[in-house]
Coordinates of C-alpha atoms and ligand atoms in Angstrom, one line a residue:
X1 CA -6.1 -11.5 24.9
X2 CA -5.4 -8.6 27.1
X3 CA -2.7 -6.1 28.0
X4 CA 0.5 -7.8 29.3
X5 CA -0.6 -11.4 28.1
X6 CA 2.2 -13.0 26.1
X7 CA 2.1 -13.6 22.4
X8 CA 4.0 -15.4 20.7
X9 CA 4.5 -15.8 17.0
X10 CA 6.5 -17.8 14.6
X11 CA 7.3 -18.3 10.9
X12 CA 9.1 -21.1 9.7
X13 CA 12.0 -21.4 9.7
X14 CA 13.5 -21.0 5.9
X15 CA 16.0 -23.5 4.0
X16 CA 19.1 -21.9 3.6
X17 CA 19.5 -23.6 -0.1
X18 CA 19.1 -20.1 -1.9
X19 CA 17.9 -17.0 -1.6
X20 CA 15.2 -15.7 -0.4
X21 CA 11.9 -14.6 -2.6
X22 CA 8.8 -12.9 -2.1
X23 CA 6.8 -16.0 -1.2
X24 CA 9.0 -16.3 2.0
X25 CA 8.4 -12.4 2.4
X26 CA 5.3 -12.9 2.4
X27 CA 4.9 -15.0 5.3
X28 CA 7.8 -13.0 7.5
X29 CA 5.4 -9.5 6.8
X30 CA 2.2 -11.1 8.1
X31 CA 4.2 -12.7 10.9
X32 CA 5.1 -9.1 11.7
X33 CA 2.4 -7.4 11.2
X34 CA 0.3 -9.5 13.9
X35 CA 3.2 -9.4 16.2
X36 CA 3.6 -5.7 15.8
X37 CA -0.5 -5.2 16.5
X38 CA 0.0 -7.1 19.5
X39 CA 2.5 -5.3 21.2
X40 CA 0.0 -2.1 20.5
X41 CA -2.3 -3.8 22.8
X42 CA 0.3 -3.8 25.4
X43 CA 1.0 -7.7 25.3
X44 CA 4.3 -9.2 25.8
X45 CA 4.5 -9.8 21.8
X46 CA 7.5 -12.1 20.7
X47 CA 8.2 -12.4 17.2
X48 CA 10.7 -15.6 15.8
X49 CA 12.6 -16.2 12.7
X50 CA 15.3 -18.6 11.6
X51 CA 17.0 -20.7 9.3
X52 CA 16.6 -24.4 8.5
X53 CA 20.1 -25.9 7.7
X54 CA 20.2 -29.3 7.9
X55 CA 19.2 -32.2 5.8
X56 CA 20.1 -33.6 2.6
X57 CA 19.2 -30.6 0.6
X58 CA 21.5 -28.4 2.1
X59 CA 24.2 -30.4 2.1
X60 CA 23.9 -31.5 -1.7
X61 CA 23.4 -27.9 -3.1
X62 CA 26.6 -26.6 -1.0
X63 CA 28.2 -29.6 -2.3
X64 CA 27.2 -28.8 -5.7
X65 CA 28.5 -25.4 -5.0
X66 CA 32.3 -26.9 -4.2
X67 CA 31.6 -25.9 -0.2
X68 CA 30.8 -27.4 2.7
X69 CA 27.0 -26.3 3.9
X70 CA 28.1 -24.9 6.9
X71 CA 30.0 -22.0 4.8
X72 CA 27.5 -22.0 2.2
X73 CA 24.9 -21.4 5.4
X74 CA 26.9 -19.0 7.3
X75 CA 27.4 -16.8 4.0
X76 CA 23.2 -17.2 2.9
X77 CA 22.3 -16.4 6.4
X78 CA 24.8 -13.2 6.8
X79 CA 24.6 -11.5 2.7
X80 CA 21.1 -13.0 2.4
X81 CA 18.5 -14.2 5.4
X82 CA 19.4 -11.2 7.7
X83 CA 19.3 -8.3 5.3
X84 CA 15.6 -9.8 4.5
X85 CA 14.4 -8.4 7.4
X86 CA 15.9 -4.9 7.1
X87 CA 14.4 -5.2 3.3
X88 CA 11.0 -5.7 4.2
X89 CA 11.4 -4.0 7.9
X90 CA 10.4 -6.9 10.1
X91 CA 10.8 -6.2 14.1
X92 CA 11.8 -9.7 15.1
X93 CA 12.7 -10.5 18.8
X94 CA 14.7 -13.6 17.7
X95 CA 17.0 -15.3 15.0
X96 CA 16.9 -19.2 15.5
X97 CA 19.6 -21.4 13.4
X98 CA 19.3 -24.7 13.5
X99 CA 23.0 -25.2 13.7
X100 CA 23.0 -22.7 16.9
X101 CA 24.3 -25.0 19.6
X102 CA 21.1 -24.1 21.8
X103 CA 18.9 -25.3 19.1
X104 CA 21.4 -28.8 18.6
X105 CA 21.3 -29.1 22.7
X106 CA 17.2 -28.6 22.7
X107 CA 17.2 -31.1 20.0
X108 CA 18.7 -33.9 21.7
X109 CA 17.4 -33.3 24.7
X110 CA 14.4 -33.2 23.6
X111 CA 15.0 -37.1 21.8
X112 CA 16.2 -38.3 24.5
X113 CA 13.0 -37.7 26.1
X114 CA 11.0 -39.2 23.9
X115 CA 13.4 -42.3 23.8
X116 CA 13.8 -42.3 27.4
X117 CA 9.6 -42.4 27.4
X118 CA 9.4 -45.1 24.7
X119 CA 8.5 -42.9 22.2
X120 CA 11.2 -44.4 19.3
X121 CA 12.4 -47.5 18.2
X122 CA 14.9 -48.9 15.9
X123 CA 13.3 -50.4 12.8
X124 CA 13.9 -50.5 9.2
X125 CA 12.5 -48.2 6.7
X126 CA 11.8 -48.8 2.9
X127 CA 10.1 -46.2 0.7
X128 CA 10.4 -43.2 -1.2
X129 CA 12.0 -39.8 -0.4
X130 CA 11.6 -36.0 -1.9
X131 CA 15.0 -34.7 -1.0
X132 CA 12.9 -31.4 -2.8
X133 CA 10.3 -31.5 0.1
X134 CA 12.5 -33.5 2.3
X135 CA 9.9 -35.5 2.8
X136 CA 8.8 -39.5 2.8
X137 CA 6.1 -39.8 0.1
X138 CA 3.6 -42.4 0.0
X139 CA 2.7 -43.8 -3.8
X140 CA -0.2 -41.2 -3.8
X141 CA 1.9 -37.9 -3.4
X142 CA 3.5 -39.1 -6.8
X143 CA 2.6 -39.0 -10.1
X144 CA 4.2 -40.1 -14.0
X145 CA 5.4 -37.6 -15.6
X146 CA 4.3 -38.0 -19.7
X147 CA 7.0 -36.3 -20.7
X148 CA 9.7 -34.2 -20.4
X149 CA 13.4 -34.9 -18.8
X150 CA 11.7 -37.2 -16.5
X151 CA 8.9 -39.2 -18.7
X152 CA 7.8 -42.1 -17.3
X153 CA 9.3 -41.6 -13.9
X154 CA 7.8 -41.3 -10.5
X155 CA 7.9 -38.0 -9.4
X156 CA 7.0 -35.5 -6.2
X157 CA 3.9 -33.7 -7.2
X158 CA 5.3 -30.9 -5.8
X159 CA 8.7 -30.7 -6.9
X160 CA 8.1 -32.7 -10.4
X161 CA 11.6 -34.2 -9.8
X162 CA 12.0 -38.2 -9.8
X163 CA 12.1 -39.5 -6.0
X164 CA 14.7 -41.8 -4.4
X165 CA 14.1 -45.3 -3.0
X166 CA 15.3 -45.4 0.7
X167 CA 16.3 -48.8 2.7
X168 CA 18.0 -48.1 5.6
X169 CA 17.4 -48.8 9.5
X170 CA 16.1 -45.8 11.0
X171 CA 14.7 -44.7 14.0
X172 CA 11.2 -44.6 14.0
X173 CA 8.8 -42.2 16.3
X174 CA 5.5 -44.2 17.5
X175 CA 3.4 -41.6 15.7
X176 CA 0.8 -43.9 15.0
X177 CA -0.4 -43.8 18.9
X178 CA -1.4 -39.9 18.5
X179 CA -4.0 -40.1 15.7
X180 CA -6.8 -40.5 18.0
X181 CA -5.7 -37.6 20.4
X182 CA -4.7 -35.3 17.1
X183 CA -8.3 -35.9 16.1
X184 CA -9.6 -35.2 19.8
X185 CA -7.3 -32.0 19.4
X186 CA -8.6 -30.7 16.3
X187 CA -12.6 -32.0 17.5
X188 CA -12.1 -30.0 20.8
X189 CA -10.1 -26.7 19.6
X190 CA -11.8 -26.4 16.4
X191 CA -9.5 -23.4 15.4
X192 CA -6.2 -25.4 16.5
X193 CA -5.5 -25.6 12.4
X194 CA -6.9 -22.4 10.3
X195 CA -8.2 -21.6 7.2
X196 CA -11.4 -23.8 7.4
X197 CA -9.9 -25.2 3.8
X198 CA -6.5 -26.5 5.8
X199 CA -8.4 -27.9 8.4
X200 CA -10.5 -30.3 6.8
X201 CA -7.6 -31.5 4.8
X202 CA -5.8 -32.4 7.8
X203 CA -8.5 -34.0 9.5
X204 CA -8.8 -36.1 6.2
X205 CA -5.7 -37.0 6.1
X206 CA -5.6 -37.9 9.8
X207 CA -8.8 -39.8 9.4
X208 CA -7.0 -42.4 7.4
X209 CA -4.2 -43.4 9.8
X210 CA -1.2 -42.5 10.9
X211 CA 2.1 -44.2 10.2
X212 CA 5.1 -44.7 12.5
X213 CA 7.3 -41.6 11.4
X214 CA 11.3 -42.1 10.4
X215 CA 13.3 -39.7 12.5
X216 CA 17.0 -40.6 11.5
X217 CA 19.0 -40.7 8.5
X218 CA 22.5 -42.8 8.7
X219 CA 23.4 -42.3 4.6
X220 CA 24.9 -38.8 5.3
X221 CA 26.0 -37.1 8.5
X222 CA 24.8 -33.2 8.1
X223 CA 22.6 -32.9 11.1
X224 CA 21.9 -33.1 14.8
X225 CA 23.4 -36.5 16.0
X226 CA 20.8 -39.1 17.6
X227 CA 22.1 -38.8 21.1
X228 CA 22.4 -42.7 21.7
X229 CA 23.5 -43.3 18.7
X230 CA 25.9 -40.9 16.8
X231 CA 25.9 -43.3 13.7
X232 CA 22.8 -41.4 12.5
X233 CA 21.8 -37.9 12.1
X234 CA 17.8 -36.9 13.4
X235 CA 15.1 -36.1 10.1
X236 CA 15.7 -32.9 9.4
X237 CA 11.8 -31.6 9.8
X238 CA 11.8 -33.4 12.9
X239 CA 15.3 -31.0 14.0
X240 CA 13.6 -28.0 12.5
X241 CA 10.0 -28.2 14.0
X242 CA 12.0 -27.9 17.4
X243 CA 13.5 -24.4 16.4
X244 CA 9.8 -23.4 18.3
X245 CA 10.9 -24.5 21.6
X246 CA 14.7 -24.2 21.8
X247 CA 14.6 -20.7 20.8
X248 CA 12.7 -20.3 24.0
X249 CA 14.9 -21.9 26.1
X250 CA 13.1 -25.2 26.5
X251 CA 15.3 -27.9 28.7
X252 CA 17.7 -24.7 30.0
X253 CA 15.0 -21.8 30.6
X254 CA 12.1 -23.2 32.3
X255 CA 10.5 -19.8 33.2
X256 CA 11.2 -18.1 29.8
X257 CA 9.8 -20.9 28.1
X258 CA 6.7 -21.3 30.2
X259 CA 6.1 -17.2 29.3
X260 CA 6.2 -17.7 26.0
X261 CA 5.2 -21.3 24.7
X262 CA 2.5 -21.8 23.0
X263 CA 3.1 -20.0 20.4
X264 CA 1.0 -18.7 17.1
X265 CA 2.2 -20.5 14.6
X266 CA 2.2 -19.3 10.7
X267 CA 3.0 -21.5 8.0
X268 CA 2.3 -22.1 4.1
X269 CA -0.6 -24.2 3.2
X270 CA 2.5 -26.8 2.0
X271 CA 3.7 -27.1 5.1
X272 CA 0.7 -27.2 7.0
X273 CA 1.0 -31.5 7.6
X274 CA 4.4 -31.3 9.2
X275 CA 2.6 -28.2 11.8
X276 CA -0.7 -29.5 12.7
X277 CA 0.2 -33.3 12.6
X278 CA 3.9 -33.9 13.0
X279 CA 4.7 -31.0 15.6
X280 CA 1.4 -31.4 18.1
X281 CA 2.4 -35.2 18.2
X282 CA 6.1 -34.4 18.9
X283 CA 4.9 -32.5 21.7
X284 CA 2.0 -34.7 22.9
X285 CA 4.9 -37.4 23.3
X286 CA 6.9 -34.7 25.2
X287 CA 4.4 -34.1 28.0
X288 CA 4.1 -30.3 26.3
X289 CA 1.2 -27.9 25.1
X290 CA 0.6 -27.7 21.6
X291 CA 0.4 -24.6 19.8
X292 CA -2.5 -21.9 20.1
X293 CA -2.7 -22.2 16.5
X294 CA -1.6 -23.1 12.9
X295 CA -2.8 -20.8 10.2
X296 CA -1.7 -22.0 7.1
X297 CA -1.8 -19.2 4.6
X298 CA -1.9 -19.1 0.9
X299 CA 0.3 -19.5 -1.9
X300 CA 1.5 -16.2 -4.5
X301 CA 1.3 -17.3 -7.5
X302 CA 3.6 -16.3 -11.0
X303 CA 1.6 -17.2 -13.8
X304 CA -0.8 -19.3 -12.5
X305 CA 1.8 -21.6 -10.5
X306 CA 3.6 -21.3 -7.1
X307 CA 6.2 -19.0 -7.4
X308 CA 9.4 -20.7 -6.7
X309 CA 12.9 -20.6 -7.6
X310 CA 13.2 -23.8 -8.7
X311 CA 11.0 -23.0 -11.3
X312 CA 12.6 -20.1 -12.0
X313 CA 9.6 -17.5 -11.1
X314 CA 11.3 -16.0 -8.1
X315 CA 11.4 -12.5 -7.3
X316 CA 13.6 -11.0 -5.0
X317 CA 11.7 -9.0 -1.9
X318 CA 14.4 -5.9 -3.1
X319 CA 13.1 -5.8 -7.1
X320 CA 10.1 -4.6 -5.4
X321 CA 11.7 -2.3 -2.4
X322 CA 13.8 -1.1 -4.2
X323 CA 11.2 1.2 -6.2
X324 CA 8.7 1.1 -4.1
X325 CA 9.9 0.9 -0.5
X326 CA 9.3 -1.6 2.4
X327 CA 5.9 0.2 3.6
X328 CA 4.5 -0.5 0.0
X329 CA 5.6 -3.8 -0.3
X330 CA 4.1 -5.1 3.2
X331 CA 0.4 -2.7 2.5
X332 CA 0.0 -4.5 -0.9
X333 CA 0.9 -8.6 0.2
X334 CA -1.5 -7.5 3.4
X335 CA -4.0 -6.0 1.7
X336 CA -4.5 -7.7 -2.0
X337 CA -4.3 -10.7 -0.7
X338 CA -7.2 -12.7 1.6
X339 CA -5.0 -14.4 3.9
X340 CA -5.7 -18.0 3.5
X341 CA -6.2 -18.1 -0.3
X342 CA -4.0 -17.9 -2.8
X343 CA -3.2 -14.6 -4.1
X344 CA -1.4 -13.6 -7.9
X345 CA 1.2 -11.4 -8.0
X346 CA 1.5 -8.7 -11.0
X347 CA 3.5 -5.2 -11.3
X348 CA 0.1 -3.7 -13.1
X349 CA -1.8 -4.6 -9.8
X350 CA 1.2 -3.4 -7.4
X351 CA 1.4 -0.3 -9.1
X352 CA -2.3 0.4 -9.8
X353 CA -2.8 -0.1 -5.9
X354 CA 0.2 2.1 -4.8
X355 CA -1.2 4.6 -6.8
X356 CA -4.8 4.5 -6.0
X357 CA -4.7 3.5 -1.8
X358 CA -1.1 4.7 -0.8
X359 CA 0.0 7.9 -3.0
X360 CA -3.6 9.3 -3.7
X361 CA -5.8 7.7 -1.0
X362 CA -3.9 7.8 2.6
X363 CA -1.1 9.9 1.5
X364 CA -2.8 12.7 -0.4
X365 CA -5.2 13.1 2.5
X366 CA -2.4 13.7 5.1
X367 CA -0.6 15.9 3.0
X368 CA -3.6 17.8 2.3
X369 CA -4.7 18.8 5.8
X370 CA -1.7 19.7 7.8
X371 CA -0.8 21.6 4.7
X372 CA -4.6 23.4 5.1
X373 CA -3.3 23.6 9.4
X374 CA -0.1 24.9 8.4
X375 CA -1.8 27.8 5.8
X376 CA -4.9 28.4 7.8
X377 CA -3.5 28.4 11.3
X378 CA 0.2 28.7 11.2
X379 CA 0.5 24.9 12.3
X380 CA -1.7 25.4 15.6
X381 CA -4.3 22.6 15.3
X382 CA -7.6 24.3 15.6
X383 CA -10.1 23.2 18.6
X384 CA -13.3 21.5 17.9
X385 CA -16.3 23.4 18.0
X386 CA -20.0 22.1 17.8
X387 CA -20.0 19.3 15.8
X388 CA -22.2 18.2 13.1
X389 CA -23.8 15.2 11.9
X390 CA -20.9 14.9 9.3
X391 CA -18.3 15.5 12.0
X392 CA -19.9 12.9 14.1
X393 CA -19.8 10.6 11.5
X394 CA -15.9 10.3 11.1
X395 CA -16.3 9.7 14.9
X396 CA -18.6 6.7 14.5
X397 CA -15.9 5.5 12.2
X398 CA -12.7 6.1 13.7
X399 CA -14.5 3.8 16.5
X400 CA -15.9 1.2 14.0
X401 CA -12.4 1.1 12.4
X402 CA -10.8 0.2 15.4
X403 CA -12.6 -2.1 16.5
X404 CA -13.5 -4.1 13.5
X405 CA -9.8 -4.2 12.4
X406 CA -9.0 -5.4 16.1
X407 CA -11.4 -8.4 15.5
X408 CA -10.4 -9.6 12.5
X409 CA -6.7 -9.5 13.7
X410 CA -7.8 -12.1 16.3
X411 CA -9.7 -14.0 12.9
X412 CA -6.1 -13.5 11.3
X413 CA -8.0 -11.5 8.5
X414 CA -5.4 -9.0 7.8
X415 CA -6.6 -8.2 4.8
X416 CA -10.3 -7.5 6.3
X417 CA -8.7 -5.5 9.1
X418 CA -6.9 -3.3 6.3
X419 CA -10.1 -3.0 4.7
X420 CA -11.6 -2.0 7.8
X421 CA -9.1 0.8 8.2
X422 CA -9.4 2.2 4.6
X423 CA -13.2 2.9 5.0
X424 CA -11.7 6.0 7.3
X425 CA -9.5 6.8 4.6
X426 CA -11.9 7.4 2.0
X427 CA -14.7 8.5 4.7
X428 CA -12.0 11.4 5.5
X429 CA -11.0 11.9 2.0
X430 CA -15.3 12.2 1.0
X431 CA -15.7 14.6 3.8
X432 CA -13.3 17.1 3.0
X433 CA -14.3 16.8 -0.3
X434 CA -18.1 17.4 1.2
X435 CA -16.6 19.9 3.7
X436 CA -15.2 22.2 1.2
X437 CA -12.5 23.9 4.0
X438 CA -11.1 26.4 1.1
X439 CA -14.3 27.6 0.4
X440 CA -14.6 27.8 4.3
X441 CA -11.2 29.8 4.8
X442 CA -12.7 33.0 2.6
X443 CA -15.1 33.8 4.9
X444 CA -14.4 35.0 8.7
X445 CA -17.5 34.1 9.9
X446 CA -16.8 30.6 9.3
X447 CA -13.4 30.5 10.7
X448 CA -15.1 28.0 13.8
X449 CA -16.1 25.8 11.3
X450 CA -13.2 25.4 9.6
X451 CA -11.2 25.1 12.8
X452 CA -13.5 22.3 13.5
X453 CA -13.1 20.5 10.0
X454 CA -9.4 20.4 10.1
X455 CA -9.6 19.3 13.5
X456 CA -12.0 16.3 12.8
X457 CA -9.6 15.1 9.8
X458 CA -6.4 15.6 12.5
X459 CA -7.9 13.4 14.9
X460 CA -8.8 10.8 12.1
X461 CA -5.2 11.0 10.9
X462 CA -4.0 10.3 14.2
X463 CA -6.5 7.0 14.0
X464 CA -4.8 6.5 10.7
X465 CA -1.3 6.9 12.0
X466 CA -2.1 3.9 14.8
X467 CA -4.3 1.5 13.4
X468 CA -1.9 1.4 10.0
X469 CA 1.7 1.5 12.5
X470 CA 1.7 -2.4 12.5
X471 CA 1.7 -2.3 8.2
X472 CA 3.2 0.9 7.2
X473 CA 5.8 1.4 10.0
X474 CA 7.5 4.5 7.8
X475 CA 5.0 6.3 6.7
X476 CA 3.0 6.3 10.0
X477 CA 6.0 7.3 11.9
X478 CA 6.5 10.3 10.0
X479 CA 2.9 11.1 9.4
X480 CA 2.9 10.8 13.5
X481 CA 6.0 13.3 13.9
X482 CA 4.0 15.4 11.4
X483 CA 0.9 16.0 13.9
X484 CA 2.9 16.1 16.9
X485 CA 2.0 13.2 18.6
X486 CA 3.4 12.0 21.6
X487 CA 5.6 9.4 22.4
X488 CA 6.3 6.9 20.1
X489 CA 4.1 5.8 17.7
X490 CA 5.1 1.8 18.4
X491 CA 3.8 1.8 21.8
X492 CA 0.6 3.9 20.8
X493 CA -2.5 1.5 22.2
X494 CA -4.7 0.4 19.6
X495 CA -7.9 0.6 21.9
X496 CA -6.5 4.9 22.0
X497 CA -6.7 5.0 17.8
X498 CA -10.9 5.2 18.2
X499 CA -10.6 8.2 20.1
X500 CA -7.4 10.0 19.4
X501 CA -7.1 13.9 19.5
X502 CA -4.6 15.9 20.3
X503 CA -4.1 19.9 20.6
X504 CA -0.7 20.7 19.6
X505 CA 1.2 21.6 16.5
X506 CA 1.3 20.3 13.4
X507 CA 5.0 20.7 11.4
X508 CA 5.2 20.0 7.3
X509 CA 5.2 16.4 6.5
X510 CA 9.3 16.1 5.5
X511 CA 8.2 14.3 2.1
X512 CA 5.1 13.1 0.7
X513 CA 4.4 9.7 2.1
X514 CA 4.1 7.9 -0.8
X515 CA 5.7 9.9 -3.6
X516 CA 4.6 9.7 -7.1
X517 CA 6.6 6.6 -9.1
X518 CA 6.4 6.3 -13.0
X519 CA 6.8 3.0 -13.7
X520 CA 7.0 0.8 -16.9
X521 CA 4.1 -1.5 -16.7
X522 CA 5.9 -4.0 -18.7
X523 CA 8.7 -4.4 -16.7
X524 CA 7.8 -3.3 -13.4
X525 CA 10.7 -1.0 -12.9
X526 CA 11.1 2.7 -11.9
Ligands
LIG1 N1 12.4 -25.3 6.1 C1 11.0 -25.6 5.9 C2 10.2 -25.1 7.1 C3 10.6 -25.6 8.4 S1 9.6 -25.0 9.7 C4 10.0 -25.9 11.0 C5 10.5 -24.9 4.6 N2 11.3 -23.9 4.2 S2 11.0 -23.1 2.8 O1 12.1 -22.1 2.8 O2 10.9 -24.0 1.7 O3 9.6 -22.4 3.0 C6 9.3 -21.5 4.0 C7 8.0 -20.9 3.9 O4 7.9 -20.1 2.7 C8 6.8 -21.9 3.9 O5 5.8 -21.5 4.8 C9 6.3 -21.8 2.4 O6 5.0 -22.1 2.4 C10 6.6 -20.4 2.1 N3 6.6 -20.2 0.7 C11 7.5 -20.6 -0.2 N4 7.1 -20.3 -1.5 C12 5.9 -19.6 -1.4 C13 5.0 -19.0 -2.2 N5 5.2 -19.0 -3.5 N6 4.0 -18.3 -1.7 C14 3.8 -18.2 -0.4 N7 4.5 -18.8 0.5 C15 5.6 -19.6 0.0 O7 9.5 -25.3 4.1

């Protein structure tokens, strides 16, 4: 993609049942992180978030909770959904609810389509449901449990609570008509579902058949009314799927929606069924274009397991913040995790990388040379002289660096283009090491040289400060004021990191990027 191209990007959109963890963090910080690299390639970048707040999960916890789910929503969404995104600093463009009224019009315009088109008929459903998953299970997604609360029951693998047994007349979506063009889809745009692991698991599961699909519920009325029929309420993934389109102004905003849509779509691995099978044949039916892509990502894992607040492993995005700020947080889910694969989570590993990369590794290094600018030329940034094989080195690899970590942003390999990144980090930190520029300042003669060392390691901070602005926002932007650059450091182009240099000033970095945190191993706390 080039400059001014759109890009669009999506998460899902997040139950309002509870509060958020660091699982749902996880997937709002990469979200950002590729939107924010996008816009510094000059493309019209569009970042959207939301809330899911429909369905018969909502509606039983806030009944549980002696409210009714619109309050209980409304307060989640305002003390809790929101202040996510200042907590872990995510630029979004957008905020869908799916009890917006521009989401509940899209919806039912959107049914009546389908309906209109012959897309949906009435029939009768019988089965079982994972109010958990909110999801229809076949016998195979269950299993006994041998013991425990629920021994001997059926259960959701997933949720390890009992199912229910539905009978009801529903409306049904002919989903079965789209297997063979879902498998033409995924044949013909062999990266329409990523990782390689997610893929074959969908066309698996594909392979086998596809049933009709229930889209209405009549037992309970917390929903999007079925337009011709206001006795039943539409399936609530079926409602929240179409957050991607209304937010855009689909069936009001024909020419903001044909800017943005398709859109990049990034999802857990657990939802990855309802995104590369579900959605693609809701829009097939619809006459629309599917998504660019579906990357299903990876889960974090607590002990070995999903971490989940159900099973009481959740941590809240601010335990981690708190002590070690928003930059931290999004480097270390970016970086020590593959994207794709599952990652553990552990304070040891946190704090042993916050150490070791951010405080000593990037941070160290920046505070180090412009305090060697400041003491050896009053702030002025020394001009290059004749460079050396050394100094052309860091050259080579401010260009490598940018261009490898621009790559594998395309391959969604965050964690490789972070990688990518670092090996000017440490190449920076070696040379100056190598380079020796207080030995260098006690002796005149040398004076060129040493203007030309502290020059080489400005320009490769001012690499650093670009290429690392989608991940570490904060630091960047003060590292960036720090060396005087110009303009602001958002709308820096990525292509200009490889060859940055600059001749002004450089003022003291107002605090040490990543200050030194002493924290109790056990715990995890400051
Ligand atoms: N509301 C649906 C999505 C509808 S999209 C049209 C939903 N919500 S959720 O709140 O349960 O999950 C939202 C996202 O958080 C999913 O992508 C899910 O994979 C992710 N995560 C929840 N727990 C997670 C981990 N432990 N690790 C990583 N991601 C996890 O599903």
């Amino acid at each position: 993609m080039s400059a001014g191209d759109s890009f669009y990007i999506a998460t899902p959109i997040f139950y309002v049942n509870d509060v958020p963890h660091i699982g749902h963090a996880y997937t709002e910080v990469a979200a950002d992180v590729l939107a924010r690299w996008h816009r510094q390639r000059g493309e019209d970048a569009w970042l959207l978030t939301g809330t899911d707040e429909h369905g018969q999960k909502i509606l039983r916890t806030a009944v549980a909770n002696n409210t009714t789910p619109q309050e209980r929503a409304d307060r989640l969404v305002a003390d809790s959904w929101q202040p996510l995104l200042e907590t872990i600093d995510i630029a979004n463009d957008d905020f869908i609810r799916t009890t917006d009224e521009r989401h509940e019009k899209a919806v039912a315009t959107f049914l009546q389509r389908l309906y209109d088109d012959g897309h949906i008929y009435a029939g009768e459903y019988e089965g079982y449901y994972c109010v958990g998953c909110e999801e229809y299970k076949q016998l195979d997604d269950l299993v006994t449990t041998p013991d425990g609360e629920y021994k001997g029951q059926l259960v959701c693998a997933i949720h390890s609570r009992p199912v229910e047994i539905l009978k009801e007349k529903n409306y049904f979506f002919r989903m079965s008509d789209f297997g063979q063009k879902l498998l033409d889809l995924y044949e013909s745009q062999p990266d329409f579902v990523q990782p390689a692991s997610v893929r074959n698991e969908i066309v698996q599961f594909v392979k086998q058949g596809l049933d009709d699909l229930s889209i209405s519920r009549s037992s309970f009325d917390w929903g999007v009314k079925v337009p011709w029929d206001e006795t039943h309420v539409v399936y609530v993934w079926f409602d929240a799927l179409l957050n991607y389109v209304s937010a855009i102004g689909y069936g009001v905003d024909d020419e903001q929606f044909a800017k943005r849509w398709p859109a990049v779509q990034l999802v857990g691995k657990d939802i990855a069924r309802f995104h590369a099978v579900i959605w693609p044949a809701m829009l097939m039916a619809a006459g629309l274009p599917v998504p660019r892509a579906v990357f299903g990502h990876g889960w974090l894992l607590v002990g070995g397991e999903k971490m989940s607040k159900s099973k009481l492993t959740g941590i809240a995005p601010s335990q981690i913040t708190d002590t070690f700020g928003s930059d931290a947080f999004r480097y270390y889910f970016m970086s020590a995790i593959t994207f794709g694969q599952d990652g553990s989570f552990s304070w040891e590993d946190l704090s042993a990388r916050y150490q070791a990369e951010l405080a000593n590794g990037f941070g160290n290094l920046a505070s180090r040379v412009i305090a060697m600018v400041n003491k050896y030329f009053d702030g002025e940034i020394p001009a290059l002289g004749e460079l050396t094989a050394s100094d052309e080195a860091i050259v080579a690899t401010q260009k490598r660096a940018t261009e490898k970590s621009n790559t594998f942003i395309d391959k969604f390999a965050i964690n490789e283009a972070l990688s990518s990144v670092w090996e000017l980090v440490d190449e920076l930190n070696g040379y100056i090491t190598e380079q020796e520029p207080w030995a260098l300042s006690k002796d005149p003669a040398k004076r060129e040289r040493l203007g030309t060392v502290l020059a080489t390691t400005v320009n490769g901070l001012g690499t650093l400060a670009i290429l690392l602005s989608p991940v570490l926002p904060k630091a960047t932007a003060k590292l960036w004021t720090a060396i005087g650059g110009v303009g602001e450091l958002s709308e820096q182009r990525i292509d200009d990191a490889q060859s940055w240099s600059h001749s002004g000033r450089v003022t003291a970095l107002e605090s040490s990027l990543f200050p030194r945190i002493e924290v109790d191993a056990e715990s995890g706390t400051a």
